[in-house]
Amino acid sequence: MWELKGERRAVGLALLLLLLSAAAQARAPRRYTPNWKSLDSRPLPKWFDEAKFGVFVHWGVFSVPAWGSEWFWWHWQGERIPAYENFMKENYPPGFSYADFGPQFTARFFQPDQWAELFQAAGAKYVVLTTKHHEGFTNWPSPVSWNWNSKDVGPHRDLVGELGAAVRKRNLRYGLYHSLMEWFHPLYLLDKKNGFKTQYFVIAKTMPELYDLVNSYKPDLIWSDGEWECPDTYWNSTAFLAWLYNDSPVKDQVVVNDRWGQNCSCHHGGYYNCQDKYRPHSLPNHKWEMCTSVDKASWGYRRDMTLSTIAKENEIIEELVQTVSLGGNYLLNIGPTKDGLIVPIFQERLLAVGKWLQVNGEAIYASKPWRVQSEKNMTVVWYTSKDSAVYATFLNWPENGIINLKSPQTTSATKIRMLGIEEYLSWGQDPQEGVLISLPPLPPTALPVEFAWTLKLTNVK
Ligand SMILES: *[C@@H]1O[C@H](CO)[C@@H](O)[C@H](O)[C@H]1NC(C)=O
Ligand SMILES: *[C@@H]1O[C@H](CO)[C@@H](O)[C@H](O)[C@H]1NC(C)=O
Ligand SMILES: *[C@@H]1O[C@H](CO)[C@@H](O)[C@H](O)[C@H]1NC(C)=O
C-alpha cells in the first residue's frame, strides 16, 4: 500500500517536473547556434525598421591628410598611386610616415553635444561612428592597441564613448562601424601570407576589440566592414554573432549588417547593405539599408572637396524617399575634420533633411512599403503607408497644378491632403485610371517644402 502510494507520488512528481521544464522552455529566450541558418532566422529588432534615417560619421587619422579619400594610406603605400606619392613628397618632409599623422588628429574642437544636436536636428534616429577604419586606429582606448588609439595618441580622449553619451542623451540609437581587417597590421599580413589558414590577427585583435566594444559601449547597431578578403570562418563571425544574440548585454536590441565574411554581404547577417550605395529597383524581401555620402567622392573629410561632388539637397531627399518606399533605411554620411568640426556644407545638407522631415516625417518614420512602390507620369511618385493611410510623395510640381495618381483606388470616403497644409484637397476620379488631385494654388513661398511634397490619402485601396 505504502509502496504503491510512493510510486504514484514519484510519477506525479516526474509529470510535474516535465510540465515545469516545458513551461520554462517556452519562457526561455530562443538560443542561436553559430551557423548562418540559425543566425539568419533571428527577427530584426523593430526599432531599426521604424528609424528609417541615420547619420554615418567617418572620422579617424585619415581626417588628417584629408586628401583624396579615407583610403589615403592604402592609395599612398599599398597601391602607390603616383598622385598620392607626389602629394606626400610635395607637402611633408622625407621619411614622414602615416603614423606621424596620428598626433595631428587632435579633435581639439570636438564637442559631442553639438554633433548630437545637429544629427537630431537632421531628423536622424540613429548615428553610426567609425570606431576603427581599415587603418586600424581605434577611436576608443582599445586594450589591445598600443599607441594607435585615441587615448594614447592624438585626441587623448575616448571619442566612441563621448559621442555615445551625447547621442543617447537625445534618445538617438548608437551604432558602431568596425572594420574587421587592417591593411597593414603585421598579424593580418602574416595570416594573409598563410592563406588565412592561421588566425593570429583575429585572436589577438579583431575578436578582443569586438567584444570590448560591445561590453563597453553597448551599441544598438554593429556596422561591420572590411570582411571581403577572407571567409567568415577566418573571422569567427558566427561565433561572435551567436554570443551577441544569446548572451551579450545588447542581445535583445542589437542590429547588425551583412559584412561578416567573403560572399556574406546580401546573403547573411542582420539587415543587408549589399554593396556601398546599393539601390534596388524593386521591393527586396529582406530589410536593407542604403549608405551613401554627402561628398560623393569620399566618406572621410577631404580638403580637396569641391561643390561638384556634393550631393544636392534634392538628390538627398529623393534618395531618402526612394529608399524608404522600397523598404530600406537611409544612412547619410559626413566626415568631420581632424579637429572635430563639421563643415557648414555638411551641416547645411543635414539640416535640409531635417527641415523636410519636420513636415513629411509622418510618411517616413515607422512607415511600411505600400502595395505599389512608385509610378511615373508627369512626375515621379513614391509611395509609403502607415496604419490605414497611404502617402504619395511626388518630386516635381506639375505645371497645370493637377496630379494624376494611377495606383490608389478611391472610395466615396476618400480624403486627401498635403502634409504641412490643413485643408483637404479636391479630387476626382480619372476617366482612365486612378485619381486626379488639384494641388493647392499657393505661391512657392507658402508651400510647406520646396521639393518633394507628400499627399496623405485615407480610405483608399
Ligand atoms: C574562433 O572559433 C573557434 C571555433 O569556432 C574557437 O575555438 C576559437 O576560440 C574562436 N576564437 C576566437 C578568438 O573567438
Ligand atoms: C566567394 O565567391 C567567389 C566567386 O564566386 C569564389 O571564388 C570564392 O571562393 C567565394 N568565397 C567563399 C569564402 O565562399
Ligand atoms: C498622365 O496624367 C494625365 C493627367 O494629369 C493623364 O491625362 C494621362 O492619361 C496620364 N498618362 C498616362 C500615360 O497615364
mmCIF file of N, CA and C in Angstrom, residues 200-245:
data_model
loop_
_atom_site.group_PDB
_atom_site.id
_atom_site.type_symbol
_atom_site.label_atom_id
_atom_site.label_comp_id
_atom_site.label_asym_id
_atom_site.label_seq_id
_atom_site.Cartn_x
_atom_site.Cartn_y
_atom_site.Cartn_z
ATOM 1 N N TYR A 200 46.013 34.428 -36.235
ATOM 2 C CA TYR A 200 46.723 35.218 -35.219
ATOM 3 C C TYR A 200 46.067 36.584 -35.025
ATOM 4 N N PHE A 201 45.716 37.229 -36.129
ATOM 5 C CA PHE A 201 45.135 38.579 -36.065
ATOM 6 C C PHE A 201 43.751 38.563 -35.414
ATOM 7 N N VAL A 202 42.942 37.585 -35.794
ATOM 8 C CA VAL A 202 41.573 37.508 -35.254
ATOM 9 C C VAL A 202 41.599 37.278 -33.749
ATOM 10 N N ILE A 203 42.509 36.408 -33.322
ATOM 11 C CA ILE A 203 42.598 36.065 -31.897
ATOM 12 C C ILE A 203 43.181 37.228 -31.086
ATOM 13 N N ALA A 204 44.185 37.913 -31.654
ATOM 14 C CA ALA A 204 44.870 38.957 -30.881
ATOM 15 C C ALA A 204 44.185 40.317 -30.979
ATOM 16 N N LYS A 205 43.464 40.583 -32.084
ATOM 17 C CA LYS A 205 42.991 41.944 -32.317
ATOM 18 C C LYS A 205 41.477 42.013 -32.561
ATOM 19 N N THR A 206 41.030 41.411 -33.661
ATOM 20 C CA THR A 206 39.640 41.610 -34.082
ATOM 21 C C THR A 206 38.631 41.213 -33.003
ATOM 22 N N MET A 207 38.736 39.970 -32.542
ATOM 23 C CA MET A 207 37.727 39.494 -31.590
ATOM 24 C C MET A 207 37.795 40.208 -30.239
ATOM 25 N N PRO A 208 38.994 40.351 -29.638
ATOM 26 C CA PRO A 208 39.031 41.092 -28.365
ATOM 27 C C PRO A 208 38.420 42.489 -28.513
ATOM 28 N N GLU A 209 38.660 43.150 -29.635
ATOM 29 C CA GLU A 209 38.123 44.506 -29.805
ATOM 30 C C GLU A 209 36.611 44.495 -29.995
ATOM 31 N N LEU A 210 36.112 43.549 -30.763
ATOM 32 C CA LEU A 210 34.651 43.499 -30.963
ATOM 33 C C LEU A 210 33.931 43.250 -29.630
ATOM 34 N N TYR A 211 34.445 42.296 -28.851
ATOM 35 C CA TYR A 211 33.817 42.023 -27.550
ATOM 36 C C TYR A 211 33.933 43.240 -26.645
ATOM 37 N N ASP A 212 35.090 43.897 -26.688
ATOM 38 C CA ASP A 212 35.292 45.084 -25.849
ATOM 39 C C ASP A 212 34.310 46.198 -26.241
ATOM 40 N N LEU A 213 34.146 46.413 -27.539
ATOM 41 C CA LEU A 213 33.213 47.462 -27.997
ATOM 42 C C LEU A 213 31.799 47.184 -27.480
ATOM 43 N N VAL A 214 31.378 45.934 -27.598
ATOM 44 C CA VAL A 214 30.012 45.588 -27.188
ATOM 45 C C VAL A 214 29.859 45.753 -25.677
ATOM 46 N N ASN A 215 30.825 45.221 -24.915
ATOM 47 C CA ASN A 215 30.706 45.292 -23.457
ATOM 48 C C ASN A 215 30.863 46.716 -22.931
ATOM 49 N N SER A 216 31.714 47.511 -23.566
ATOM 50 C CA SER A 216 31.970 48.855 -23.054
ATOM 51 C C SER A 216 30.912 49.868 -23.480
ATOM 52 N N TYR A 217 30.441 49.759 -24.739
ATOM 53 C CA TYR A 217 29.582 50.834 -25.269
ATOM 54 C C TYR A 217 28.150 50.401 -25.565
ATOM 55 N N LYS A 218 27.874 49.099 -25.425
ATOM 56 C CA LYS A 218 26.514 48.577 -25.590
ATOM 57 C C LYS A 218 25.804 49.152 -26.823
ATOM 58 N N PRO A 219 26.403 48.933 -27.992
ATOM 59 C CA PRO A 219 25.844 49.527 -29.219
ATOM 60 C C PRO A 219 24.469 48.956 -29.572
ATOM 61 N N ASP A 220 23.667 49.791 -30.230
ATOM 62 C CA ASP A 220 22.387 49.333 -30.766
ATOM 63 C C ASP A 220 22.591 48.684 -32.133
ATOM 64 N N LEU A 221 23.740 48.976 -32.736
ATOM 65 C CA LEU A 221 23.981 48.506 -34.105
ATOM 66 C C LEU A 221 25.476 48.271 -34.288
ATOM 67 N N ILE A 222 25.830 47.188 -34.959
ATOM 68 C CA ILE A 222 27.230 46.986 -35.340
ATOM 69 C C ILE A 222 27.288 46.964 -36.858
ATOM 70 N N TRP A 223 28.017 47.924 -37.388
ATOM 71 C CA TRP A 223 28.128 48.094 -38.845
ATOM 72 C C TRP A 223 29.478 47.522 -39.242
ATOM 73 N N SER A 224 29.478 46.239 -39.611
ATOM 74 C CA SER A 224 30.723 45.541 -39.900
ATOM 75 C C SER A 224 31.178 45.835 -41.324
ATOM 76 N N ASP A 225 32.505 45.863 -41.493
ATOM 77 C CA ASP A 225 33.080 46.155 -42.819
ATOM 78 C C ASP A 225 34.468 45.516 -42.881
ATOM 79 N N GLY A 226 35.114 45.603 -44.035
ATOM 80 C CA GLY A 226 36.490 45.108 -44.161
ATOM 81 C C GLY A 226 36.580 43.594 -44.132
ATOM 82 N N GLU A 227 35.511 42.929 -44.562
ATOM 83 C CA GLU A 227 35.412 41.475 -44.463
ATOM 84 C C GLU A 227 35.901 40.745 -45.704
ATOM 85 N N TRP A 228 36.035 41.463 -46.846
ATOM 86 C CA TRP A 228 35.965 40.844 -48.163
ATOM 87 C C TRP A 228 37.116 39.927 -48.557
ATOM 88 N N GLU A 229 38.258 40.023 -47.858
ATOM 89 C CA GLU A 229 39.385 39.178 -48.277
ATOM 90 C C GLU A 229 39.325 37.752 -47.723
ATOM 91 N N CYS A 230 38.474 37.524 -46.721
ATOM 92 C CA CYS A 230 38.518 36.224 -46.037
ATOM 93 C C CYS A 230 37.123 35.667 -45.796
ATOM 94 N N PRO A 231 37.020 34.338 -45.706
ATOM 95 C CA PRO A 231 35.720 33.736 -45.382
ATOM 96 C C PRO A 231 35.319 34.014 -43.934
ATOM 97 N N ASP A 232 34.037 33.903 -43.642
ATOM 98 C CA ASP A 232 33.568 34.176 -42.277
ATOM 99 C C ASP A 232 34.193 33.212 -41.270
ATOM 100 N N THR A 233 34.632 32.036 -41.737
ATOM 101 C CA THR A 233 35.264 31.078 -40.812
ATOM 102 C C THR A 233 36.588 31.644 -40.304
ATOM 103 N N TYR A 234 37.303 32.393 -41.143
ATOM 104 C CA TYR A 234 38.529 33.049 -40.675
ATOM 105 C C TYR A 234 38.179 34.090 -39.604
ATOM 106 N N TRP A 235 37.150 34.874 -39.838
ATOM 107 C CA TRP A 235 36.802 35.955 -38.899
ATOM 108 C C TRP A 235 36.119 35.453 -37.640
ATOM 109 N N ASN A 236 35.707 34.177 -37.612
ATOM 110 C CA ASN A 236 34.945 33.651 -36.465
ATOM 111 C C ASN A 236 33.631 34.425 -36.286
ATOM 112 N N SER A 237 33.087 34.921 -37.362
ATOM 113 C CA SER A 237 31.916 35.788 -37.258
ATOM 114 C C SER A 237 30.719 35.104 -36.612
ATOM 115 N N THR A 238 30.474 33.849 -36.987
ATOM 116 C CA THR A 238 29.246 33.222 -36.483
ATOM 117 C C THR A 238 29.319 33.010 -34.969
ATOM 118 N N ALA A 239 30.512 32.695 -34.461
ATOM 119 C CA ALA A 239 30.657 32.516 -33.008
ATOM 120 C C ALA A 239 30.401 33.849 -32.295
ATOM 121 N N PHE A 240 30.931 34.924 -32.858
ATOM 122 C CA PHE A 240 30.710 36.241 -32.261
ATOM 123 C C PHE A 240 29.225 36.604 -32.286
ATOM 124 N N LEU A 241 28.575 36.376 -33.422
ATOM 125 C CA LEU A 241 27.159 36.760 -33.532
ATOM 126 C C LEU A 241 26.277 35.909 -32.611
ATOM 127 N N ALA A 242 26.621 34.629 -32.463
ATOM 128 C CA ALA A 242 25.833 33.785 -31.548
ATOM 129 C C ALA A 242 25.951 34.340 -30.126
ATOM 130 N N TRP A 243 27.151 34.739 -29.732
ATOM 131 C CA TRP A 243 27.321 35.362 -28.402
ATOM 132 C C TRP A 243 26.539 36.677 -28.330
ATOM 133 N N LEU A 244 26.643 37.468 -29.390
ATOM 134 C CA LEU A 244 25.968 38.774 -29.419
ATOM 135 C C LEU A 244 24.457 38.606 -29.240
ATOM 136 N N TYR A 245 23.878 37.625 -29.924
ATOM 137 C CA TYR A 245 22.424 37.421 -29.894
ATOM 138 C C TYR A 245 21.952 36.672 -28.629
#
